[in-house]
Amino acid sequence: MTTFRPKYITFDCHGTLINFQMAEAARDLYGERLAEPAMQKFIRNFAAYRLDEIMGDWKPYADVVYNSLERSCKANGVSFKDEDARMVYERVPTWGPHADVPAGLAKVAKEIPLVILSNAMDDQIPSNVAKLGAPFHAVYTAQQANAYKPRFQAFEYMFDMLGCGPEDILHCSSSFRYDLMSAHDLGIKNKVWVNRGHEPANPFYGYTEIADISGLPGVVGL
């Protein structure tokens, strides 16, 4: 079997490469006020509302965090404070990579240009990317695309900026809902699912599964 060698490997950043600690932030804020079953429900609600908040027109990510946290508090009978949302938002650029990421990325980056497509703000993402331990050809954000993933507009912006099409890339993500479903619908045939435990497997969408980024070099024959 011939190994596909893409022009670019494109990545989701937060969750796939960066250890995205929204659940931990929520626990720090509300863990003492909620019993464990209620805390788990809050975390599920917070994740669901964040996705819901980005499905329409673009707005700053601070608003996404604020609205989704406020809605989660309302749904769970917890008092909400403006400073809670600000604390969560300000933590995002402080988060670093999963332990497997730097070595895996560095090996691949020697042979294939790496690209990030992130639901991030321009002033936050550089701090996260600097912690990844590998050079990136380009980093594109939802702010630049004026749309968040899973909206197609975000991916189309990346294609336009790279001057390539869906057939030219390998897209790598830990999320079906944010990335791999849209990638499938847009004709990105070469996809990698990093099984971080965020979502269950869904073979319909056609991907290579790896446990972490240490498995990525093998996918592209390195």
PDB file of N, CA and C in Angstrom, residues 3-94:
ATOM      1  N   THR A   3       1.853   4.895   0.916  1.00  0.00           N
ATOM      2  CA  THR A   3       1.570   5.825   2.003  1.00  0.00           C
ATOM      3  C   THR A   3       1.309   7.213   1.445  1.00  0.00           C
ATOM      4  N   PHE A   4       0.217   7.826   1.860  1.00  0.00           N
ATOM      5  CA  PHE A   4      -0.104   9.177   1.416  1.00  0.00           C
ATOM      6  C   PHE A   4       0.852  10.172   2.045  1.00  0.00           C
ATOM      7  N   ARG A   5       1.481  10.989   1.211  1.00  0.00           N
ATOM      8  CA  ARG A   5       2.369  12.036   1.710  1.00  0.00           C
ATOM      9  C   ARG A   5       1.719  13.382   1.386  1.00  0.00           C
ATOM     10  N   PRO A   6       1.103  14.009   2.362  1.00  0.00           N
ATOM     11  CA  PRO A   6       0.371  15.252   2.094  1.00  0.00           C
ATOM     12  C   PRO A   6       1.302  16.434   1.861  1.00  0.00           C
ATOM     13  N   LYS A   7       0.743  17.467   1.222  1.00  0.00           N
ATOM     14  CA  LYS A   7       1.482  18.717   1.105  1.00  0.00           C
ATOM     15  C   LYS A   7       1.593  19.396   2.471  1.00  0.00           C
ATOM     16  N   TYR A   8       0.543  19.239   3.270  1.00  0.00           N
ATOM     17  CA  TYR A   8       0.509  19.810   4.615  1.00  0.00           C
ATOM     18  C   TYR A   8      -0.198  18.831   5.543  1.00  0.00           C
ATOM     19  N   ILE A   9       0.242  18.812   6.789  1.00  0.00           N
ATOM     20  CA  ILE A   9      -0.556  18.181   7.846  1.00  0.00           C
ATOM     21  C   ILE A   9      -1.183  19.311   8.646  1.00  0.00           C
ATOM     22  N   THR A  10      -2.494  19.305   8.700  1.00  0.00           N
ATOM     23  CA  THR A  10      -3.216  20.373   9.386  1.00  0.00           C
ATOM     24  C   THR A  10      -3.780  19.822  10.689  1.00  0.00           C
ATOM     25  N   PHE A  11      -3.801  20.665  11.703  1.00  0.00           N
ATOM     26  CA  PHE A  11      -4.155  20.225  13.045  1.00  0.00           C
ATOM     27  C   PHE A  11      -5.198  21.133  13.689  1.00  0.00           C
ATOM     28  N   ASP A  12      -6.091  20.522  14.417  1.00  0.00           N
ATOM     29  CA  ASP A  12      -6.760  21.221  15.500  1.00  0.00           C
ATOM     30  C   ASP A  12      -5.723  21.427  16.600  1.00  0.00           C
ATOM     31  N   CYS A  13      -5.844  22.511  17.344  1.00  0.00           N
ATOM     32  CA  CYS A  13      -4.833  22.787  18.369  1.00  0.00           C
ATOM     33  C   CYS A  13      -5.312  22.418  19.771  1.00  0.00           C
ATOM     34  N   HIS A  14      -6.331  23.107  20.254  1.00  0.00           N
ATOM     35  CA  HIS A  14      -6.769  22.922  21.642  1.00  0.00           C
ATOM     36  C   HIS A  14      -7.558  21.623  21.796  1.00  0.00           C
ATOM     37  N   GLY A  15      -7.018  20.743  22.592  1.00  0.00           N
ATOM     38  CA  GLY A  15      -7.614  19.426  22.782  1.00  0.00           C
ATOM     39  C   GLY A  15      -6.807  18.362  22.082  1.00  0.00           C
ATOM     40  N   THR A  16      -6.400  18.620  20.842  1.00  0.00           N
ATOM     41  CA  THR A  16      -5.604  17.661  20.080  1.00  0.00           C
ATOM     42  C   THR A  16      -4.127  17.771  20.429  1.00  0.00           C
ATOM     43  N   LEU A  17      -3.592  18.975  20.366  1.00  0.00           N
ATOM     44  CA  LEU A  17      -2.186  19.220  20.690  1.00  0.00           C
ATOM     45  C   LEU A  17      -2.017  19.798  22.091  1.00  0.00           C
ATOM     46  N   ILE A  18      -2.794  20.824  22.390  1.00  0.00           N
ATOM     47  CA  ILE A  18      -2.764  21.467  23.709  1.00  0.00           C
ATOM     48  C   ILE A  18      -3.728  20.749  24.652  1.00  0.00           C
ATOM     49  N   ASN A  19      -3.284  20.526  25.866  1.00  0.00           N
ATOM     50  CA  ASN A  19      -4.149  19.943  26.896  1.00  0.00           C
ATOM     51  C   ASN A  19      -5.167  21.005  27.319  1.00  0.00           C
ATOM     52  N   PHE A  20      -6.349  20.906  26.762  1.00  0.00           N
ATOM     53  CA  PHE A  20      -7.388  21.938  26.888  1.00  0.00           C
ATOM     54  C   PHE A  20      -8.139  21.719  28.191  1.00  0.00           C
ATOM     55  N   GLN A  21      -7.844  22.540  29.190  1.00  0.00           N
ATOM     56  CA  GLN A  21      -8.256  22.256  30.558  1.00  0.00           C
ATOM     57  C   GLN A  21      -9.487  23.046  30.996  1.00  0.00           C
ATOM     58  N   MET A  22     -10.513  23.067  30.147  1.00  0.00           N
ATOM     59  CA  MET A  22     -11.758  23.744  30.513  1.00  0.00           C
ATOM     60  C   MET A  22     -12.461  23.045  31.674  1.00  0.00           C
ATOM     61  N   ALA A  23     -12.459  21.734  31.685  1.00  0.00           N
ATOM     62  CA  ALA A  23     -13.115  21.005  32.770  1.00  0.00           C
ATOM     63  C   ALA A  23     -12.431  21.300  34.107  1.00  0.00           C
ATOM     64  N   GLU A  24     -11.102  21.336  34.087  1.00  0.00           N
ATOM     65  CA  GLU A  24     -10.365  21.637  35.318  1.00  0.00           C
ATOM     66  C   GLU A  24     -10.652  23.052  35.797  1.00  0.00           C
ATOM     67  N   ALA A  25     -10.759  23.993  34.859  1.00  0.00           N
ATOM     68  CA  ALA A  25     -11.073  25.368  35.236  1.00  0.00           C
ATOM     69  C   ALA A  25     -12.462  25.446  35.875  1.00  0.00           C
ATOM     70  N   ALA A  26     -13.414  24.724  35.303  1.00  0.00           N
ATOM     71  CA  ALA A  26     -14.767  24.711  35.868  1.00  0.00           C
ATOM     72  C   ALA A  26     -14.750  24.113  37.267  1.00  0.00           C
ATOM     73  N   ARG A  27     -13.985  23.057  37.462  1.00  0.00           N
ATOM     74  CA  ARG A  27     -13.888  22.454  38.801  1.00  0.00           C
ATOM     75  C   ARG A  27     -13.298  23.442  39.815  1.00  0.00           C
ATOM     76  N   ASP A  28     -12.287  24.173  39.398  1.00  0.00           N
ATOM     77  CA  ASP A  28     -11.677  25.139  40.313  1.00  0.00           C
ATOM     78  C   ASP A  28     -12.690  26.190  40.757  1.00  0.00           C
ATOM     79  N   LEU A  29     -13.605  26.546  39.855  1.00  0.00           N
ATOM     80  CA  LEU A  29     -14.596  27.572  40.169  1.00  0.00           C
ATOM     81  C   LEU A  29     -15.766  27.039  40.991  1.00  0.00           C
ATOM     82  N   TYR A  30     -16.238  25.843  40.642  1.00  0.00           N
ATOM     83  CA  TYR A  30     -17.528  25.386  41.179  1.00  0.00           C
ATOM     84  C   TYR A  30     -17.468  24.051  41.912  1.00  0.00           C
ATOM     85  N   GLY A  31     -16.289  23.442  41.967  1.00  0.00           N
ATOM     86  CA  GLY A  31     -16.177  22.121  42.565  1.00  0.00           C
ATOM     87  C   GLY A  31     -16.596  22.047  44.017  1.00  0.00           C
ATOM     88  N   GLU A  32     -16.367  23.123  44.765  1.00  0.00           N
ATOM     89  CA  GLU A  32     -16.743  23.109  46.175  1.00  0.00           C
ATOM     90  C   GLU A  32     -18.235  23.328  46.385  1.00  0.00           C
ATOM     91  N   ARG A  33     -18.922  23.778  45.329  1.00  0.00           N
ATOM     92  CA  ARG A  33     -20.358  24.058  45.442  1.00  0.00           C
ATOM     93  C   ARG A  33     -21.237  22.958  44.849  1.00  0.00           C
ATOM     94  N   LEU A  34     -20.627  22.040  44.114  1.00  0.00           N
ATOM     95  CA  LEU A  34     -21.396  21.003  43.445  1.00  0.00           C
ATOM     96  C   LEU A  34     -20.885  19.625  43.840  1.00  0.00           C
ATOM     97  N   ALA A  35     -21.808  18.718  44.141  1.00  0.00           N
ATOM     98  CA  ALA A  35     -21.437  17.326  44.352  1.00  0.00           C
ATOM     99  C   ALA A  35     -20.909  16.755  43.042  1.00  0.00           C
ATOM    100  N   GLU A  36     -20.170  15.648  43.104  1.00  0.00           N
ATOM    101  CA  GLU A  36     -19.495  15.134  41.926  1.00  0.00           C
ATOM    102  C   GLU A  36     -20.441  14.845  40.757  1.00  0.00           C
ATOM    103  N   PRO A  37     -21.582  14.198  40.955  1.00  0.00           N
ATOM    104  CA  PRO A  37     -22.472  13.982  39.799  1.00  0.00           C
ATOM    105  C   PRO A  37     -22.935  15.301  39.171  1.00  0.00           C
ATOM    106  N   ALA A  38     -23.214  16.292  39.998  1.00  0.00           N
ATOM    107  CA  ALA A  38     -23.633  17.597  39.488  1.00  0.00           C
ATOM    108  C   ALA A  38     -22.472  18.303  38.787  1.00  0.00           C
ATOM    109  N   MET A  39     -21.256  18.118  39.300  1.00  0.00           N
ATOM    110  CA  MET A  39     -20.092  18.726  38.666  1.00  0.00           C
ATOM    111  C   MET A  39     -19.858  18.127  37.283  1.00  0.00           C
ATOM    112  N   GLN A  40     -20.027  16.816  37.181  1.00  0.00           N
ATOM    113  CA  GLN A  40     -19.862  16.174  35.881  1.00  0.00           C
ATOM    114  C   GLN A  40     -20.910  16.676  34.883  1.00  0.00           C
ATOM    115  N   LYS A  41     -22.128  16.872  35.349  1.00  0.00           N
ATOM    116  CA  LYS A  41     -23.177  17.429  34.485  1.00  0.00           C
ATOM    117  C   LYS A  41     -22.811  18.844  34.061  1.00  0.00           C
ATOM    118  N   PHE A  42     -22.298  19.648  34.975  1.00  0.00           N
ATOM    119  CA  PHE A  42     -21.886  21.012  34.651  1.00  0.00           C
ATOM    120  C   PHE A  42     -20.830  21.007  33.559  1.00  0.00           C
ATOM    121  N   ILE A  43     -19.845  20.121  33.679  1.00  0.00           N
ATOM    122  CA  ILE A  43     -18.772  20.050  32.691  1.00  0.00           C
ATOM    123  C   ILE A  43     -19.326  19.661  31.323  1.00  0.00           C
ATOM    124  N   ARG A  44     -20.257  18.714  31.301  1.00  0.00           N
ATOM    125  CA  ARG A  44     -20.880  18.338  30.021  1.00  0.00           C
ATOM    126  C   ARG A  44     -21.659  19.505  29.433  1.00  0.00           C
ATOM    127  N   ASN A  45     -22.395  20.216  30.272  1.00  0.00           N
ATOM    128  CA  ASN A  45     -23.151  21.376  29.802  1.00  0.00           C
ATOM    129  C   ASN A  45     -22.220  22.452  29.256  1.00  0.00           C
ATOM    130  N   PHE A  46     -21.136  22.711  29.952  1.00  0.00           N
ATOM    131  CA  PHE A  46     -20.187  23.748  29.549  1.00  0.00           C
ATOM    132  C   PHE A  46     -19.593  23.426  28.180  1.00  0.00           C
ATOM    133  N   ALA A  47     -19.249  22.169  27.948  1.00  0.00           N
ATOM    134  CA  ALA A  47     -18.722  21.767  26.644  1.00  0.00           C
ATOM    135  C   ALA A  47     -19.781  21.925  25.554  1.00  0.00           C
ATOM    136  N   ALA A  48     -21.005  21.524  25.858  1.00  0.00           N
ATOM    137  CA  ALA A  48     -22.086  21.598  24.867  1.00  0.00           C
ATOM    138  C   ALA A  48     -22.434  23.043  24.528  1.00  0.00           C
ATOM    139  N   TYR A  49     -22.493  23.894  25.518  1.00  0.00           N
ATOM    140  CA  TYR A  49     -22.815  25.303  25.263  1.00  0.00           C
ATOM    141  C   TYR A  49     -21.701  26.004  24.492  1.00  0.00           C
ATOM    142  N   ARG A  50     -20.445  25.613  24.728  1.00  0.00           N
ATOM    143  CA  ARG A  50     -19.351  26.220  23.940  1.00  0.00           C
ATOM    144  C   ARG A  50     -19.519  25.892  22.465  1.00  0.00           C
ATOM    145  N   LEU A  51     -19.891  24.660  22.164  1.00  0.00           N
ATOM    146  CA  LEU A  51     -20.126  24.301  20.764  1.00  0.00           C
ATOM    147  C   LEU A  51     -21.306  25.077  20.201  1.00  0.00           C
ATOM    148  N   ASP A  52     -22.375  25.166  20.960  1.00  0.00           N
ATOM    149  CA  ASP A  52     -23.556  25.889  20.488  1.00  0.00           C
ATOM    150  C   ASP A  52     -23.241  27.357  20.221  1.00  0.00           C
ATOM    151  N   GLU A  53     -22.411  27.954  21.044  1.00  0.00           N
ATOM    152  CA  GLU A  53     -22.103  29.378  20.929  1.00  0.00           C
ATOM    153  C   GLU A  53     -21.326  29.729  19.661  1.00  0.00           C
ATOM    154  N   ILE A  54     -20.629  28.765  19.081  1.00  0.00           N
ATOM    155  CA  ILE A  54     -19.793  29.087  17.920  1.00  0.00           C
ATOM    156  C   ILE A  54     -20.447  28.736  16.589  1.00  0.00           C
ATOM    157  N   MET A  55     -21.680  28.281  16.609  1.00  0.00           N
ATOM    158  CA  MET A  55     -22.311  27.814  15.380  1.00  0.00           C
ATOM    159  C   MET A  55     -22.859  28.935  14.503  1.00  0.00           C
ATOM    160  N   GLY A  56     -22.976  30.119  15.044  1.00  0.00           N
ATOM    161  CA  GLY A  56     -23.490  31.241  14.271  1.00  0.00           C
ATOM    162  C   GLY A  56     -22.383  32.138  13.772  1.00  0.00           C
ATOM    163  N   ASP A  57     -22.679  33.434  13.672  1.00  0.00           N
ATOM    164  CA  ASP A  57     -21.672  34.399  13.237  1.00  0.00           C
ATOM    165  C   ASP A  57     -20.528  34.459  14.234  1.00  0.00           C
ATOM    166  N   TRP A  58     -19.340  34.787  13.721  1.00  0.00           N
ATOM    167  CA  TRP A  58     -18.173  34.864  14.593  1.00  0.00           C
ATOM    168  C   TRP A  58     -18.352  35.963  15.636  1.00  0.00           C
ATOM    169  N   LYS A  59     -17.847  35.688  16.824  1.00  0.00           N
ATOM    170  CA  LYS A  59     -17.757  36.680  17.894  1.00  0.00           C
ATOM    171  C   LYS A  59     -16.486  36.365  18.673  1.00  0.00           C
ATOM    172  N   PRO A  60     -15.968  37.285  19.431  1.00  0.00           N
ATOM    173  CA  PRO A  60     -14.731  37.023  20.165  1.00  0.00           C
ATOM    174  C   PRO A  60     -14.863  35.813  21.092  1.00  0.00           C
ATOM    175  N   TYR A  61     -13.759  35.085  21.248  1.00  0.00           N
ATOM    176  CA  TYR A  61     -13.816  33.883  22.076  1.00  0.00           C
ATOM    177  C   TYR A  61     -14.117  34.214  23.535  1.00  0.00           C
ATOM    178  N   ALA A  62     -13.770  35.385  23.979  1.00  0.00           N
ATOM    179  CA  ALA A  62     -14.139  35.787  25.337  1.00  0.00           C
ATOM    180  C   ALA A  62     -15.658  35.759  25.508  1.00  0.00           C
ATOM    181  N   ASP A  63     -16.395  36.140  24.460  1.00  0.00           N
ATOM    182  CA  ASP A  63     -17.858  36.097  24.521  1.00  0.00           C
ATOM    183  C   ASP A  63     -18.357  34.664  24.519  1.00  0.00           C
ATOM    184  N   VAL A  64     -17.692  33.791  23.773  1.00  0.00           N
ATOM    185  CA  VAL A  64     -18.062  32.377  23.760  1.00  0.00           C
ATOM    186  C   VAL A  64     -17.929  31.783  25.160  1.00  0.00           C
ATOM    187  N   VAL A  65     -16.802  32.061  25.800  1.00  0.00           N
ATOM    188  CA  VAL A  65     -16.579  31.544  27.151  1.00  0.00           C
ATOM    189  C   VAL A  65     -17.595  32.138  28.126  1.00  0.00           C
ATOM    190  N   TYR A  66     -17.791  33.443  28.046  1.00  0.00           N
ATOM    191  CA  TYR A  66     -18.720  34.120  28.959  1.00  0.00           C
ATOM    192  C   TYR A  66     -20.123  33.540  28.831  1.00  0.00           C
ATOM    193  N   ASN A  67     -20.617  33.476  27.601  1.00  0.00           N
ATOM    194  CA  ASN A  67     -21.995  33.026  27.392  1.00  0.00           C
ATOM    195  C   ASN A  67     -22.188  31.570  27.778  1.00  0.00           C
ATOM    196  N   SER A  68     -21.246  30.728  27.402  1.00  0.00           N
ATOM    197  CA  SER A  68     -21.396  29.306  27.691  1.00  0.00           C
ATOM    198  C   SER A  68     -21.270  29.021  29.186  1.00  0.00           C
ATOM    199  N   LEU A  69     -20.411  29.769  29.879  1.00  0.00           N
ATOM    200  CA  LEU A  69     -20.288  29.576  31.325  1.00  0.00           C
ATOM    201  C   LEU A  69     -21.538  30.095  32.039  1.00  0.00           C
ATOM    202  N   GLU A  70     -22.035  31.243  31.596  1.00  0.00           N
ATOM    203  CA  GLU A  70     -23.261  31.778  32.194  1.00  0.00           C
ATOM    204  C   GLU A  70     -24.440  30.834  31.992  1.00  0.00           C
ATOM    205  N   ARG A  71     -24.560  30.266  30.808  1.00  0.00           N
ATOM    206  CA  ARG A  71     -25.659  29.335  30.522  1.00  0.00           C
ATOM    207  C   ARG A  71     -25.522  28.059  31.344  1.00  0.00           C
ATOM    208  N   SER A  72     -24.288  27.599  31.536  1.00  0.00           N
ATOM    209  CA  SER A  72     -24.052  26.399  32.342  1.00  0.00           C
ATOM    210  C   SER A  72     -24.429  26.644  33.799  1.00  0.00           C
ATOM    211  N   CYS A  73     -24.075  27.814  34.294  1.00  0.00           N
ATOM    212  CA  CYS A  73     -24.444  28.155  35.668  1.00  0.00           C
ATOM    213  C   CYS A  73     -25.959  28.197  35.825  1.00  0.00           C
ATOM    214  N   LYS A  74     -26.636  28.811  34.874  1.00  0.00           N
ATOM    215  CA  LYS A  74     -28.100  28.893  34.925  1.00  0.00           C
ATOM    216  C   LYS A  74     -28.723  27.502  34.917  1.00  0.00           C
ATOM    217  N   ALA A  75     -28.204  26.627  34.081  1.00  0.00           N
ATOM    218  CA  ALA A  75     -28.757  25.278  33.954  1.00  0.00           C
ATOM    219  C   ALA A  75     -28.520  24.432  35.200  1.00  0.00           C
ATOM    220  N   ASN A  76     -27.526  24.821  35.994  1.00  0.00           N
ATOM    221  CA  ASN A  76     -27.165  24.011  37.158  1.00  0.00           C
ATOM    222  C   ASN A  76     -27.398  24.714  38.492  1.00  0.00           C
ATOM    223  N   GLY A  77     -28.062  25.870  38.441  1.00  0.00           N
ATOM    224  CA  GLY A  77     -28.412  26.567  39.676  1.00  0.00           C
ATOM    225  C   GLY A  77     -27.229  27.094  40.446  1.00  0.00           C
ATOM    226  N   VAL A  78     -26.201  27.544  39.711  1.00  0.00           N
ATOM    227  CA  VAL A  78     -24.993  28.080  40.334  1.00  0.00           C
ATOM    228  C   VAL A  78     -24.905  29.568  40.014  1.00  0.00           C
ATOM    229  N   SER A  79     -24.526  30.373  40.985  1.00  0.00           N
ATOM    230  CA  SER A  79     -24.391  31.807  40.735  1.00  0.00           C
ATOM    231  C   SER A  79     -23.213  32.067  39.806  1.00  0.00           C
ATOM    232  N   PHE A  80     -23.388  33.010  38.893  1.00  0.00           N
ATOM    233  CA  PHE A  80     -22.380  33.339  37.890  1.00  0.00           C
ATOM    234  C   PHE A  80     -21.826  34.729  38.154  1.00  0.00           C
ATOM    235  N   LYS A  81     -20.512  34.863  37.996  1.00  0.00           N
ATOM    236  CA  LYS A  81     -19.855  36.154  38.132  1.00  0.00           C
ATOM    237  C   LYS A  81     -19.027  36.435  36.880  1.00  0.00           C
ATOM    238  N   ASP A  82     -19.005  37.689  36.468  1.00  0.00           N
ATOM    239  CA  ASP A  82     -18.232  38.075  35.288  1.00  0.00           C
ATOM    240  C   ASP A  82     -16.773  37.641  35.412  1.00  0.00           C
ATOM    241  N   GLU A  83     -16.228  37.769  36.618  1.00  0.00           N
ATOM    242  CA  GLU A  83     -14.816  37.462  36.790  1.00  0.00           C
ATOM    243  C   GLU A  83     -14.520  35.970  36.628  1.00  0.00           C
ATOM    244  N   ASP A  84     -15.531  35.121  36.800  1.00  0.00           N
ATOM    245  CA  ASP A  84     -15.327  33.689  36.565  1.00  0.00           C
ATOM    246  C   ASP A  84     -15.001  33.435  35.099  1.00  0.00           C
ATOM    247  N   ALA A  85     -15.769  34.038  34.214  1.00  0.00           N
ATOM    248  CA  ALA A  85     -15.522  33.870  32.781  1.00  0.00           C
ATOM    249  C   ALA A  85     -14.173  34.460  32.385  1.00  0.00           C
ATOM    250  N   ARG A  86     -13.827  35.593  32.967  1.00  0.00           N
ATOM    251  CA  ARG A  86     -12.549  36.221  32.657  1.00  0.00           C
ATOM    252  C   ARG A  86     -11.397  35.316  33.093  1.00  0.00           C
ATOM    253  N   MET A  87     -11.523  34.681  34.251  1.00  0.00           N
ATOM    254  CA  MET A  87     -10.480  33.775  34.730  1.00  0.00           C
ATOM    255  C   MET A  87     -10.283  32.613  33.771  1.00  0.00           C
ATOM    256  N   VAL A  88     -11.379  32.011  33.314  1.00  0.00           N
ATOM    257  CA  VAL A  88     -11.270  30.879  32.394  1.00  0.00           C
ATOM    258  C   VAL A  88     -10.605  31.319  31.094  1.00  0.00           C
ATOM    259  N   TYR A  89     -11.061  32.428  30.542  1.00  0.00           N
ATOM    260  CA  TYR A  89     -10.518  32.916  29.273  1.00  0.00           C
ATOM    261  C   TYR A  89      -9.021  33.202  29.384  1.00  0.00           C
ATOM    262  N   GLU A  90      -8.606  33.795  30.481  1.00  0.00           N
ATOM    263  CA  GLU A  90      -7.205  34.164  30.641  1.00  0.00           C
ATOM    264  C   GLU A  90      -6.299  32.961  30.885  1.00  0.00           C
ATOM    265  N   ARG A  91      -6.874  31.835  31.253  1.00  0.00           N
ATOM    266  CA  ARG A  91      -6.074  30.624  31.421  1.00  0.00           C
ATOM    267  C   ARG A  91      -5.675  30.000  30.086  1.00  0.00           C
ATOM    268  N   VAL A  92      -6.471  30.193  29.058  1.00  0.00           N
ATOM    269  CA  VAL A  92      -6.279  29.464  27.798  1.00  0.00           C
ATOM    270  C   VAL A  92      -4.849  29.569  27.259  1.00  0.00           C
ATOM    271  N   PRO A  93      -4.254  30.765  27.175  1.00  0.00           N
ATOM    272  CA  PRO A  93      -2.896  30.827  26.611  1.00  0.00           C
ATOM    273  C   PRO A  93      -1.815  30.255  27.518  1.00  0.00           C
ATOM    274  N   THR A  94      -2.155  29.926  28.752  1.00  0.00           N
ATOM    275  CA  THR A  94      -1.152  29.355  29.670  1.00  0.00           C
ATOM    276  C   THR A  94      -1.019  27.847  29.514  1.00  0.00           C
TER     277      THR A  94
END
